Structures are given as structure tokens and as C-alpha cells.
Coordinates of C-alpha atoms in Angstrom, one line a residue:
Chain A
M1239 CA -19.1 0.7 35.7
S1240 CA -20.7 -2.1 33.8
R1241 CA -18.4 -5.0 33.0
E1242 CA -20.0 -6.4 29.8
A1243 CA -17.4 -8.7 28.3
I1244 CA -15.9 -7.0 25.2
L1245 CA -13.5 -9.8 24.5
Q1246 CA -14.1 -13.5 25.3
V1247 CA -11.3 -15.9 24.3
R1248 CA -11.9 -19.6 24.7
D1249 CA -9.4 -22.5 24.3
L1250 CA -7.3 -20.7 21.7
V1251 CA -4.8 -22.9 20.0
K1252 CA -2.1 -21.8 17.5
R1253 CA 0.7 -24.1 16.4
F1254 CA 3.8 -23.1 14.5
S1255 CA 5.1 -26.2 12.6
G1256 CA 3.8 -28.3 15.4
F1257 CA 5.0 -26.1 18.2
P1258 CA 2.0 -25.0 20.3
A1259 CA 2.5 -21.2 20.8
L1260 CA -1.0 -21.1 22.1
D1261 CA -2.3 -24.2 23.9
G1262 CA -5.8 -23.6 25.1
L1263 CA -5.7 -19.9 26.2
S1264 CA -8.9 -18.6 27.7
L1265 CA -9.4 -15.0 28.9
A1266 CA -12.0 -12.3 29.0
V1267 CA -11.9 -8.5 29.3
G1268 CA -14.8 -6.2 30.2
E1269 CA -15.7 -2.7 29.1
G1270 CA -13.2 -0.2 30.6
E1271 CA -11.1 -2.9 32.2
V1272 CA -7.4 -3.1 31.9
L1273 CA -6.1 -6.7 31.7
G1274 CA -2.4 -7.2 32.1
L1275 CA -0.9 -10.1 30.1
V1276 CA 2.4 -11.3 31.6
G1277 CA 4.6 -14.3 31.3
P1278 CA 8.2 -15.2 30.4
N1279 CA 9.5 -14.7 26.9
G1280 CA 8.0 -17.3 24.5
S1281 CA 4.9 -17.9 26.6
G1282 CA 2.7 -16.8 23.8
K1283 CA 1.7 -13.2 24.7
T1284 CA 2.4 -11.7 21.4
T1285 CA 1.0 -14.7 19.5
A1286 CA -2.2 -14.2 21.5
I1287 CA -2.4 -10.6 20.4
N1288 CA -1.6 -11.5 16.8
V1289 CA -4.4 -14.0 16.8
I1290 CA -7.0 -11.8 18.6
S1291 CA -6.2 -8.9 16.2
G1292 CA -6.6 -11.1 13.1
L1293 CA -3.0 -11.0 11.9
I1294 CA -2.7 -14.8 12.2
R1295 CA -5.4 -17.4 12.1
P1296 CA -5.9 -19.7 15.1
D1297 CA -5.9 -23.4 14.7
G1298 CA -8.6 -23.9 17.3
G1299 CA -10.7 -22.2 19.9
S1300 CA -13.0 -19.1 19.6
V1301 CA -12.8 -15.4 19.9
Q1302 CA -15.8 -13.3 20.6
V1303 CA -16.0 -9.5 20.4
G1304 CA -18.9 -7.8 22.0
G1305 CA -20.8 -11.1 22.1
R1306 CA -20.3 -11.8 18.4
S1307 CA -18.1 -14.5 17.0
A1308 CA -14.9 -13.0 15.6
S1309 CA -13.0 -16.2 15.0
G1310 CA -11.0 -16.3 11.8
L1311 CA -11.9 -12.7 10.8
A1312 CA -9.2 -10.7 8.9
A1313 CA -7.4 -7.9 10.6
H1314 CA -9.2 -5.2 8.7
Q1315 CA -12.6 -6.7 9.6
L1316 CA -11.6 -6.8 13.3
A1317 CA -10.5 -3.2 13.1
R1318 CA -13.9 -2.3 11.9
L1319 CA -15.5 -4.3 14.7
G1320 CA -13.5 -2.2 17.1
V1321 CA -10.5 -4.3 17.8
N1322 CA -7.2 -2.6 17.4
R1323 CA -3.6 -2.8 18.6
T1324 CA -0.1 -1.4 18.8
Y1325 CA 3.0 -3.3 17.8
Q1326 CA 6.0 -4.3 20.0
V1327 CA 8.2 -2.7 17.4
P1328 CA 6.3 0.3 15.9
R1329 CA 5.2 -0.1 12.4
P1330 CA 4.4 3.3 10.9
F1331 CA 3.7 4.0 7.3
V1332 CA 7.1 5.6 6.8
G1333 CA 6.4 7.2 3.5
L1334 CA 3.3 9.1 4.8
T1335 CA 3.2 12.0 7.1
V1336 CA 2.1 11.6 10.7
R1337 CA -1.3 13.0 9.9
Q1338 CA -1.8 10.7 6.9
N1339 CA -0.9 7.7 9.0
V1340 CA -3.7 8.5 11.3
E1341 CA -6.1 9.6 8.5
V1342 CA -5.9 6.1 6.9
A1343 CA -7.0 4.5 10.1
A1344 CA -9.7 7.1 10.8
H1345 CA -11.1 6.6 7.4
Y1346 CA -10.8 2.8 6.9
G1347 CA -10.9 1.6 10.5
G1348 CA -14.0 3.6 11.7
R1349 CA -16.9 1.5 12.5
G1350 CA -19.3 3.0 10.0
H1351 CA -19.9 5.9 12.4
A1352 CA -18.5 9.4 12.1
E1353 CA -14.7 9.3 11.6
A1354 CA -12.4 10.1 14.5
D1355 CA -11.0 13.6 14.6
V1356 CA -7.4 13.3 13.4
D1357 CA -6.3 16.4 15.2
E1358 CA -7.8 15.3 18.5
V1359 CA -6.1 11.9 18.2
L1360 CA -2.8 13.5 17.5
A1361 CA -3.2 15.9 20.4
F1362 CA -4.1 13.0 22.7
V1363 CA -0.8 11.2 22.0
G1364 CA 1.2 14.5 22.0
L1365 CA 2.1 14.4 18.3
E1366 CA 0.1 17.5 17.3
G1367 CA 3.3 19.4 16.6
E1368 CA 4.6 16.6 14.3
A1369 CA 1.6 16.2 12.1
D1370 CA 3.2 17.1 8.8
R1371 CA 6.5 15.3 9.3
P1372 CA 7.2 12.1 7.5
A1373 CA 6.5 9.3 9.9
G1374 CA 9.9 7.7 9.1
S1375 CA 11.6 10.7 10.7
L1376 CA 10.1 10.3 14.1
N1377 CA 12.1 8.8 17.0
S1378 CA 11.2 5.5 18.3
A1379 CA 9.2 6.9 21.3
Q1380 CA 7.2 9.1 18.9
Q1381 CA 6.7 6.1 16.6
K1382 CA 5.2 4.2 19.5
M1383 CA 2.8 7.1 20.1
L1384 CA 2.0 7.1 16.4
D1385 CA 1.1 3.4 16.6
L1386 CA -1.2 4.3 19.5
A1387 CA -2.7 7.2 17.6
R1388 CA -3.4 5.1 14.6
A1389 CA -5.1 2.4 16.7
L1390 CA -7.2 5.1 18.4
A1391 CA -8.2 6.7 15.1
A1392 CA -10.1 3.4 14.4
R1393 CA -12.1 4.0 17.5
P1394 CA -11.5 0.7 19.2
R1395 CA -13.7 -0.9 21.9
L1396 CA -10.8 -3.2 22.6
L1397 CA -7.2 -2.1 22.4
L1398 CA -4.3 -4.6 22.5
V1399 CA -1.1 -2.9 23.7
D1400 CA 2.0 -4.9 23.0
E1401 CA 4.9 -3.6 25.1
L1402 CA 4.2 0.1 24.5
G1403 CA 6.3 1.0 27.6
A1404 CA 9.4 -1.0 26.7
G1405 CA 12.4 1.3 26.0
L1406 CA 10.7 4.5 27.3
G1407 CA 12.2 6.7 30.1
P1408 CA 10.3 7.2 33.4
A1409 CA 8.7 10.5 32.3
D1410 CA 7.4 9.1 29.0
L1411 CA 6.3 5.9 30.8
E1412 CA 4.1 7.9 33.2
T1413 CA 2.6 9.8 30.3
V1414 CA 1.8 6.6 28.5
R1415 CA 0.3 5.1 31.7
A1416 CA -1.9 8.2 32.1
R1417 CA -3.1 8.0 28.5
L1418 CA -4.0 4.3 28.7
A1419 CA -5.8 4.9 32.0
A1420 CA -7.7 7.8 30.4
L1421 CA -8.8 5.4 27.6
A1422 CA -10.0 2.8 30.1
Q1423 CA -11.9 5.6 31.9
R1424 CA -13.8 6.2 28.7
G1425 CA -14.8 2.5 28.5
V1426 CA -12.2 1.1 26.2
A1427 CA -11.2 -2.4 27.2
L1428 CA -7.4 -2.8 27.3
V1429 CA -5.1 -5.8 27.1
V1430 CA -1.6 -4.8 28.1
V1431 CA 1.4 -6.9 27.5
E1432 CA 4.3 -5.6 29.5
H1433 CA 7.4 -6.7 31.4
L1434 CA 7.5 -3.6 33.6
M1435 CA 5.8 -4.7 36.7
N1436 CA 5.4 -1.2 38.3
F1437 CA 3.7 0.0 35.1
L1438 CA 1.3 -2.9 35.2
A1439 CA 0.6 -2.6 38.9
S1440 CA -0.5 1.0 38.6
L1441 CA -2.5 0.4 35.5
T1442 CA -4.2 -3.0 35.5
D1443 CA -7.2 -4.3 37.4
R1444 CA -6.3 -7.9 36.8
V1445 CA -3.5 -9.9 35.3
V1446 CA -3.4 -13.2 33.4
V1447 CA -0.1 -15.0 33.7
M1448 CA 0.8 -17.1 30.7
N1449 CA 3.2 -20.0 30.4
A1450 CA 3.7 -22.3 27.4
G1451 CA 0.6 -20.9 25.6
R1452 CA -1.9 -21.1 28.4
A1453 CA -3.1 -19.1 31.4
I1454 CA -1.7 -20.4 34.6
F1455 CA -2.9 -17.6 36.9
E1456 CA -5.6 -15.0 36.9
G1457 CA -6.1 -12.3 39.6
D1458 CA -4.3 -9.2 40.9
L1459 CA -0.7 -8.7 40.5
T1460 CA 0.2 -8.9 44.2
A1461 CA -1.5 -12.3 44.4
A1462 CA 0.4 -13.4 41.3
A1463 CA 3.7 -12.6 42.9
R1464 CA 2.8 -14.9 45.8
D1465 CA 1.5 -17.8 43.6
P1466 CA 3.9 -20.7 43.7
Q1467 CA 3.3 -21.7 40.1
V1468 CA 3.9 -18.2 38.8
V1469 CA 7.1 -17.9 40.9
Q1470 CA 8.3 -21.2 39.5
V1471 CA 7.7 -20.1 35.9
F1472 CA 9.5 -16.8 36.4
L1473 CA 12.3 -17.9 38.6
G1474 CA 12.7 -21.6 37.7
G1475 CA 13.4 -24.2 40.3
Chain B
M703 CA -3.5 16.2 27.9
S704 CA -7.0 16.2 26.6
D705 CA -9.4 14.6 28.9
I706 CA -11.7 13.7 26.0
P707 CA -9.8 10.8 24.3
P708 CA -10.9 10.4 20.7
A709 CA -11.5 6.7 20.9
T710 CA -15.1 7.0 22.0
P711 CA -18.0 6.3 19.8
E712 CA -19.7 9.6 20.7
A713 CA -16.8 11.8 19.6
A714 CA -18.2 14.1 17.0
P715 CA -16.7 14.7 13.5
S716 CA -15.0 18.1 13.3
P717 CA -14.5 20.6 10.5
A718 CA -10.8 19.7 10.7
A719 CA -11.8 16.5 8.9
A720 CA -12.4 18.6 5.8
R721 CA -8.8 19.7 5.9
R722 CA -7.1 16.5 4.9
A723 CA -4.3 15.7 2.5
G724 CA -6.1 16.5 -0.7
G725 CA -9.7 16.0 -1.4
A726 CA -11.7 17.5 -4.2
P727 CA -10.1 21.0 -4.4
A728 CA -6.6 19.5 -4.7
A729 CA -7.9 17.2 -7.4
V730 CA -9.4 20.1 -9.4
R731 CA -6.2 22.1 -9.0
H732 CA -4.0 19.2 -10.2
G733 CA -6.4 18.7 -13.1
L734 CA -6.0 22.3 -14.2
T735 CA -2.3 22.6 -13.6
I736 CA -1.1 19.2 -14.7
L737 CA -3.6 17.2 -16.7
L738 CA -4.9 20.0 -18.8
P739 CA -1.5 21.5 -19.8
A740 CA 0.0 18.0 -20.5
V741 CA -2.9 17.0 -22.7
A742 CA -3.0 20.4 -24.5
V743 CA 0.7 20.2 -25.3
F744 CA 0.5 16.8 -26.8
A745 CA -2.7 17.6 -28.6
V746 CA -1.3 20.7 -30.2
A747 CA 2.4 19.7 -30.6
P748 CA 2.1 17.8 -33.9
R749 CA 1.1 21.0 -35.6
I750 CA 4.3 22.7 -34.5
Y751 CA 6.8 19.9 -34.1
P752 CA 7.2 17.5 -37.0
N753 CA 8.4 14.4 -35.2
G754 CA 5.1 12.8 -34.4
A755 CA 6.7 9.5 -33.8
L756 CA 8.7 10.9 -30.8
L757 CA 5.6 12.6 -29.4
F758 CA 3.6 9.4 -29.7
A759 CA 6.3 7.3 -28.1
M760 CA 6.7 9.8 -25.3
M761 CA 3.0 9.6 -24.5
T762 CA 3.2 5.8 -24.6
F763 CA 6.0 5.8 -22.0
L764 CA 4.2 8.4 -19.9
V765 CA 1.2 6.0 -19.7
L766 CA 3.4 3.0 -19.0
A767 CA 5.5 4.9 -16.4
Q768 CA 2.3 6.0 -14.6
G769 CA 0.9 2.5 -14.8
I770 CA 4.0 1.2 -13.0
N771 CA 3.7 4.1 -10.6
V772 CA 0.3 2.8 -9.6
I773 CA 1.4 -0.7 -8.7
F774 CA 5.0 0.0 -7.7
G775 CA 5.2 3.7 -6.6
F776 CA 2.0 3.6 -4.6
T777 CA 1.4 -0.1 -3.8
G778 CA 5.0 -1.4 -3.6
Y779 CA 5.0 -4.2 -6.2
L780 CA 7.7 -4.0 -8.8
P781 CA 6.3 -5.7 -12.0
F782 CA 9.2 -6.6 -14.2
G783 CA 6.7 -8.3 -16.5
Y784 CA 4.6 -5.2 -16.9
V785 CA 5.2 -5.2 -20.7
G786 CA 3.1 -8.4 -20.7
F787 CA 0.0 -6.3 -20.3
F788 CA 1.1 -3.9 -23.0
G789 CA 1.7 -6.7 -25.5
T790 CA -1.5 -8.4 -24.5
G791 CA -3.4 -5.2 -25.1
A792 CA -1.6 -4.7 -28.4
Y793 CA -2.6 -8.1 -29.7
A794 CA -6.1 -8.1 -28.3
A795 CA -6.9 -4.7 -29.8
S796 CA -5.4 -5.6 -33.1
L797 CA -7.2 -8.9 -33.4
A798 CA -10.4 -7.1 -32.5
L799 CA -9.8 -4.7 -35.3
L800 CA -8.6 -7.3 -37.9
R801 CA -10.6 -10.4 -37.1
L802 CA -13.8 -9.1 -35.4
H803 CA -13.8 -5.8 -37.4
L804 CA -14.8 -3.9 -34.3
A805 CA -15.0 -0.1 -34.3
W806 CA -11.7 1.3 -33.0
P807 CA -13.0 2.5 -29.6
L808 CA -14.4 -1.0 -28.9
A809 CA -11.2 -2.6 -30.1
M810 CA -9.0 -0.4 -27.8
L811 CA -11.4 -1.3 -25.0
A812 CA -10.9 -5.0 -25.9
G813 CA -7.2 -4.5 -25.5
A814 CA -7.7 -3.0 -22.0
V815 CA -10.1 -5.8 -21.0
A816 CA -7.7 -8.5 -22.2
A817 CA -4.9 -7.0 -20.1
A818 CA -7.2 -6.8 -17.1
L819 CA -8.2 -10.4 -17.6
L820 CA -4.5 -11.4 -17.7
A821 CA -4.0 -9.4 -14.5
L822 CA -6.9 -11.3 -12.9
L823 CA -5.3 -14.6 -13.9
L824 CA -2.0 -13.4 -12.3
M825 CA -3.7 -12.1 -9.1
P826 CA -2.1 -14.9 -7.0
L827 CA 1.3 -13.4 -7.8
L828 CA 0.4 -10.6 -5.4
R829 CA 0.9 -13.0 -2.6
L830 CA 4.6 -12.9 -3.4
S831 CA 6.7 -9.9 -2.5
G832 CA 9.9 -8.1 -3.4
A833 CA 12.1 -9.8 -5.9
Y834 CA 9.9 -12.9 -6.0
F835 CA 7.0 -10.9 -7.4
A836 CA 9.3 -9.1 -9.8
I837 CA 10.6 -12.3 -11.3
A838 CA 7.3 -14.2 -11.3
S839 CA 5.7 -11.3 -13.2
L840 CA 8.6 -11.4 -15.7
A841 CA 8.0 -15.1 -16.2
A842 CA 4.3 -14.4 -16.8
A843 CA 5.1 -11.8 -19.5
E844 CA 7.5 -14.3 -21.1
A845 CA 4.9 -17.0 -21.1
M846 CA 2.4 -14.5 -22.8
Y847 CA 5.0 -13.7 -25.4
Q848 CA 5.7 -17.4 -26.1
L849 CA 2.0 -18.1 -26.4
V850 CA 1.3 -15.2 -28.8
S851 CA 4.3 -15.9 -31.0
N852 CA 3.8 -19.7 -31.1
P853 CA 3.8 -20.9 -34.7
A854 CA 0.8 -23.2 -33.9
L855 CA -1.2 -20.0 -33.4
V856 CA -0.5 -18.6 -36.9
P857 CA -4.2 -18.8 -37.9
I858 CA -5.1 -16.4 -35.0
T859 CA -2.1 -14.3 -34.0
N860 CA 0.0 -14.9 -37.1
G861 CA 2.6 -16.3 -34.7
P862 CA 6.1 -14.9 -35.0
Y863 CA 5.3 -13.1 -38.2
G864 CA 3.5 -10.3 -36.5
L865 CA 0.4 -8.3 -37.5
S866 CA -0.2 -5.6 -40.0
L867 CA -3.0 -3.1 -39.3
Q868 CA -2.4 -1.0 -42.4
A869 CA -5.9 -1.6 -43.7
V870 CA -7.3 0.1 -40.6
Y871 CA -4.5 2.5 -40.0
D872 CA -5.4 6.1 -39.1
G873 CA -2.5 8.2 -37.9
P874 CA -4.2 11.3 -36.6
V875 CA -7.0 9.4 -34.9
S876 CA -4.7 6.9 -33.2
Y877 CA -2.6 9.8 -32.1
G878 CA -5.6 11.4 -30.6
A879 CA -6.6 8.2 -29.0
M880 CA -3.2 8.1 -27.2
V881 CA -3.8 11.7 -26.0
G882 CA -7.1 10.4 -24.6
V883 CA -5.4 7.5 -22.9
L884 CA -2.8 9.9 -21.4
A885 CA -5.6 12.1 -20.1
L886 CA -7.3 9.1 -18.5
T887 CA -4.0 8.0 -17.0
L888 CA -3.3 11.4 -15.4
A889 CA -6.9 11.5 -14.1
I890 CA -6.3 8.2 -12.4
L891 CA -3.0 9.4 -10.9
I892 CA -4.6 12.6 -9.6
Y893 CA -7.3 10.5 -8.0
L894 CA -4.7 8.3 -6.3
R895 CA -2.6 11.3 -5.2
T896 CA -5.6 13.1 -3.6
S897 CA -7.8 10.3 -2.3
R898 CA -7.9 8.1 0.8
F899 CA -7.6 5.1 -1.5
G900 CA -4.2 6.4 -2.7
L901 CA -3.2 6.7 1.0
A902 CA -4.4 3.2 1.6
L903 CA -2.2 1.9 -1.2
Q904 CA 0.8 3.7 0.2
A905 CA 0.0 2.2 3.6
I906 CA 0.1 -1.2 2.1
R907 CA 3.4 -0.4 0.4
D908 CA 4.9 0.7 3.7
D909 CA 3.5 -2.1 5.9
P910 CA 0.8 -4.5 4.9
A911 CA 0.1 -5.7 8.4
S912 CA -0.3 -2.2 9.8
A913 CA -2.5 -1.3 6.9
A914 CA -4.8 -4.2 7.7
T915 CA -4.8 -3.2 11.4
A916 CA -5.8 0.3 10.3
G917 CA -8.8 -1.2 8.6
V918 CA -7.6 -1.3 5.0
D919 CA -8.7 -4.4 3.0
V920 CA -5.3 -5.2 1.8
V921 CA -6.2 -8.0 -0.6
R922 CA -9.0 -6.0 -2.3
S923 CA -7.1 -2.7 -2.5
R924 CA -3.9 -4.1 -4.0
A925 CA -6.0 -6.2 -6.5
L926 CA -7.7 -2.9 -7.6
A927 CA -4.3 -1.2 -8.0
W928 CA -3.1 -4.2 -10.0
L929 CA -6.1 -4.2 -12.3
L930 CA -5.9 -0.5 -12.8
S931 CA -2.3 -0.6 -13.8
A932 CA -2.9 -3.5 -16.2
L933 CA -5.8 -1.6 -17.7
M934 CA -3.5 1.4 -18.4
A935 CA -0.9 -0.8 -20.1
G936 CA -3.5 -2.6 -22.1
L937 CA -5.0 0.6 -23.4
A938 CA -1.6 2.0 -24.3
G939 CA -0.7 -1.3 -26.0
G940 CA -3.8 -1.3 -28.1
V941 CA -3.4 2.3 -29.3
Y942 CA 0.4 1.8 -29.8
A943 CA -0.3 -1.3 -32.0
W944 CA -2.8 0.6 -34.1
H945 CA -0.5 3.6 -34.5
V946 CA 2.6 1.7 -35.5
S947 CA 0.3 -0.6 -37.5
V948 CA 3.0 -3.2 -38.3
F949 CA 4.5 -5.1 -35.4
Y950 CA 6.0 -8.4 -34.2
P951 CA 5.6 -10.2 -31.0
D952 CA 9.0 -9.1 -29.9
T953 CA 8.1 -5.5 -30.7
V954 CA 5.3 -5.3 -28.2
F955 CA 6.6 -7.8 -25.6
D956 CA 10.0 -6.1 -25.6
L957 CA 11.3 -6.1 -22.0
S958 CA 12.9 -2.6 -22.5
F959 CA 9.4 -1.1 -22.3
T960 CA 9.3 -2.2 -18.6
V961 CA 12.8 -1.3 -17.9
F962 CA 12.6 2.2 -19.4
A963 CA 9.3 2.9 -17.6
I964 CA 10.6 1.7 -14.3
V965 CA 13.7 3.9 -14.6
F966 CA 11.6 6.9 -15.6
V967 CA 9.5 6.4 -12.4
L968 CA 12.5 6.0 -10.2
F969 CA 14.3 9.0 -11.8
G970 CA 11.4 11.3 -11.3
G971 CA 10.0 10.0 -8.0
P972 CA 7.5 7.3 -7.3
A973 CA 4.1 7.9 -5.8
T974 CA 3.8 11.4 -7.2
I975 CA 2.1 12.6 -10.4
L976 CA 4.9 14.9 -11.6
G977 CA 7.8 12.5 -10.9
P978 CA 7.1 9.9 -13.6
L979 CA 5.9 12.7 -15.9
F980 CA 9.2 14.6 -15.6
G981 CA 11.3 11.4 -15.5
T982 CA 9.8 10.3 -18.8
L983 CA 10.1 13.6 -20.6
A984 CA 13.7 14.1 -19.5
L985 CA 15.0 10.5 -20.0
Y986 CA 13.1 9.6 -23.1
G987 CA 14.1 13.0 -24.5
L988 CA 17.7 12.0 -23.8
Y989 CA 17.2 8.6 -25.3
D990 CA 15.8 10.2 -28.4
A991 CA 18.6 12.7 -28.6
I992 CA 21.6 10.3 -28.3
G993 CA 20.2 6.8 -27.7
I994 CA 19.6 6.1 -31.4
S995 CA 22.6 7.9 -32.9
T996 CA 25.2 7.0 -30.4
P997 CA 23.7 4.2 -28.3
Q998 CA 26.9 3.5 -26.5
Y999 CA 26.9 6.9 -24.8
F1000 CA 23.3 6.7 -24.0
Q1001 CA 23.7 3.3 -22.4
F1002 CA 26.7 4.6 -20.4
I1003 CA 24.8 7.6 -19.1
Y1004 CA 21.7 5.5 -18.5
G1005 CA 23.7 2.9 -16.5
L1006 CA 25.5 5.6 -14.5
L1007 CA 22.1 7.3 -13.8
I1008 CA 20.6 4.1 -12.4
V1009 CA 23.6 3.5 -10.1
V1010 CA 23.7 7.1 -8.9
L1011 CA 19.9 7.2 -8.4
V1012 CA 19.8 4.0 -6.4
L1013 CA 22.7 5.1 -4.2
F1014 CA 21.9 8.7 -3.6
L1015 CA 18.3 9.5 -4.7
P1016 CA 16.2 6.4 -4.2
E1017 CA 13.1 8.6 -4.0
G1018 CA 13.9 10.3 -7.3
L1019 CA 14.4 13.9 -8.3
V1020 CA 11.3 15.1 -6.5
S1021 CA 12.9 14.2 -3.2
L1022 CA 15.3 17.1 -3.7
L1023 CA 12.3 19.4 -3.6
R1024 CA 10.7 17.5 -0.8
R1025 CA 13.8 17.9 1.4
R1026 CA 13.4 21.6 1.1
G1027 CA 9.9 21.3 2.4
I1028 CA 8.2 21.7 -1.0
R1029 CA 5.2 19.3 -1.5
V1030 CA 5.3 17.8 -4.9
P1031 CA 1.9 16.7 -6.3

């Protein structure tokens, strides 16, 4: 499989009232690659995803998507470039039906090509039976899947997954893992933020360990667990 | 699980794409079952029912309620100062008639354009949300009122002394013009109810960040909704001024226009076509029946209604049907 870099992040800086949430983060993800993003709470993982997906503007550094500069683009522009995401706490359009939620993304998020097939997307995440229900009436596991469906309807080349597994039972977790693996198989680049190490180990090719807004380790998960700096960050001492 | 995930560029469009929440057939259906009957009733009613003033006022509120529906029901911004667009339209259209001697269609258009310009000026308010937006828009309407009624502007607006359009008054034609404005309003609502743009606005209302992630240009879409709703109020204001023909600044900048219209929308059900329509007919009908003769009872019922609605039916009467699985257009 070719590993053309879909996402290239260099020296990303983001400060919140002076506090450096991102302090020179660099990472790259290739086509079909699954990159795990790990680190203790507050290390900047979600901020990194918020900046890459255009929800907040970086104070410095650059983001390239498919070789083109994407620094400072708004979220809707990035969505149309093929960058999409799920949210840590699902954020459905509660007043719309499940189908309409996905329809909005299929129509507005498509990259000028044919629109994604809403039914196919719903079937892929297992929500085909809930299509006409109000999104607000879904349970939280279903809302997570709806977040994923909406992201997929925009036909992403790069999908940022922020703790999709958190709070799911073992069976659901395995389904989610299989779905994400299937996406990677089709060439979608994935950045997965997750605290569940078994989940990451079975899904990712590579992990980046973050601490205090920068990458302190890059490699496979087993090597990370042996890295003295990573151990210190997680366990203290 | 499907082994062909949809997130691939080569995934082909399918016929299912044609079966989405609305589209052209639904729009035509709503046009025939809602727009046409409503317009026909108001066009014919003056021949049967003698109280033309009530019919006219009802149409005015129908337009205002639907205008608030666009920016509040669909897009999620509650504009307490909505009457500012109505008053601005009233004054701009009247001055176009009186001072520029424009033909009435152009004068009404001038009213709409003036309201849209005011909306453009107030665009930064959309960066606020919730109560902040509501209050800021109210302040803007108050500022407009103070400007128009300022004694220093007597040579232009006649200041606090109001305007008289009796020289250009035409009852039947101005009534007909309001029927036209109502038709346009319902057409806009049918479009929003059946189009992807309407869905995008509701997405913004529910979660602006998610809407942006879904590819919706939030700033542009909500600006369009804001302009559209201002335009509707501006048109209604112009035709209203022409029809009543004598008015003062506090007639057309009266906050109760906004409050009534908001309650009509909430009562019927926001983000639908029928909700505000039904809410206006029922509540303005009630107002007309007892609000003028025994205002204390009306105010009592009205206040009670607001409390009950907010507590038990925040999505309006149409939600009673929706709970039974009936889709309300």
C-alpha cells in the first residue's frame, strides 16, 4: 500500500490565554494508516484534533492535507478537502432525524464528487434501522455511531477519531474497531485518540505519545510501553 | 457489516439519494396544500367577511411569525428586536412613496431593501448567541426607533409626529399586496422545509460546530437566513404602513409585534410551515375576540399559555402530532 502523506503537521502551536496546549507538535499520517494519539489528560490530544479539523485556529505551525497547505482553513473548508472527525462527546443535530443528520454531511461535506449514499453509510455504522428516528432519541453509543456516519458521509481522506471507544462495552468496542479497520483498508487515513490500550494495539500501526503539547515518542505501542520517558509521563516519578 | 465502506471516492451515487427528506415533489405538494389554500382564503375572504382590518392584521402577523421562524425556528437565533426590521420597512417604504414618489411596488421593495441593509449592518450580532443575541437585537431595534422618531429628523421622517400616506392610500391594492407578501413568505418557508439549505440551518441551530464539520458554511448560511427574515419583515412593514396609512414611530416599532409573533411561533411549533400558521390564526383570533374588549382576560390566558407551553410543549402544538408519528410539514 502506498504511504503518501495525507496529513502533515509541523510545529503546531496553540495557546489558551498564554497556556501552551500545543507546543510544537509535529506528526504525519499516510494513506490507509492508523495513527494512535496517546498521552495523559491535558497533553493536547483533543486540541490537536480541534486545530487539525479547523474548529480552532493555530497560533503557529503548519497543517498540510494531501500536500496542500490547510493552515487556518475553516472547518467546513477542511471537510470539503476531506478532513473529518468525530467528537469525544457526540454532537448530533438533535432536532433532525438520523437520516437527515447524515444527509447534511453528504450534501455539504462532499468534495464536489458524487454524494455519498446515505443508506450505505447508515448500514455501515449499523443505524439503518434508526434512520427516521430523531437523533436526540438515540442512546449514547448510537450517537457515537451517528457522529461516525456523519463524518463518513463527507467522504473523508483523513478521519480524526476522538475517543470513539470510551464508554462502550466489549462487543460494541470490537464492532467499532472492525469498522475503523475496514476504513483504513479502503485507504482512509485515521488519527485515533484513545485511552484503551488494547483497542489501540489491535488497530494502530504506529502511535505518537504526547505530553505538554508535543510529541515525545513515535513508534509502535509495545516500544512505547518500554520507553523511559513515556513511562515517566504516564506513571510519574 | 458491509465490506464496501461508503467513505471512498469511487462510491457511486445511488437512486436512494433521490428519496430524501423533501425535494421538489414535496415542495409542489406543500405549495398546493398550504400556500395555495392560504392565499386563496385571504384573497377571497374580504368579499365574504366584512372585517378587513382583522384579515389584514392576521396576514401581517403570519408574515412576521414566519420571518421569526426562519431565523429562530430554523436557525436558532431569537431576535427580540425583530420589529426593528418591520418599522424600518414601514418608514423606508412610506418615505419612498411620499418623498420620492415611487410607484408602490418599488416603494415596497425599498422597504424590504432598507430592512435588509439594517440586517447587514447588524450582521456582527450573529456572533452572539442565546440571550445575548436576543437583547442586542432588541437594543438595535430601540436605536432604530430613537433614530426615526428623533425631532431633529422632522424634515425627513417627521420625527415623533408620524407619517400620513392618505394621499397615496389604496385599500384594496395594499390588501392585495399583503396577500402577495404572504404568498412569497409561504414559498420561502416551503423551500426551507424541503431543501438541504433548510436542513443546514437546522444543523446550525442544533450544533454550529458539528454543522461546520459536516461541511456547512455556518457564517454564510446564517447570514442568508438573517437577511431573508429581515426582508420578510421589511416587506410586511412597508405594506402595513401603506395600508394603515397613518402611523407613528411607536406604532411600527411596537415591541408587541415581536412578542406576539414569537409566541405564535412557539405555540404552533418552530421549524415547520404549519406551526406558525396555525399559531397565528388561533392566537391572533383569540386576541381579536377578547384581547380588545376584555384585555385583562386575554393577558391572563396569554400569560398562562406561555408558561404552559414553555413547561410542557416547548416544541409547540405540532409536537403533539409528531409524538404520534405524524410528520408535520
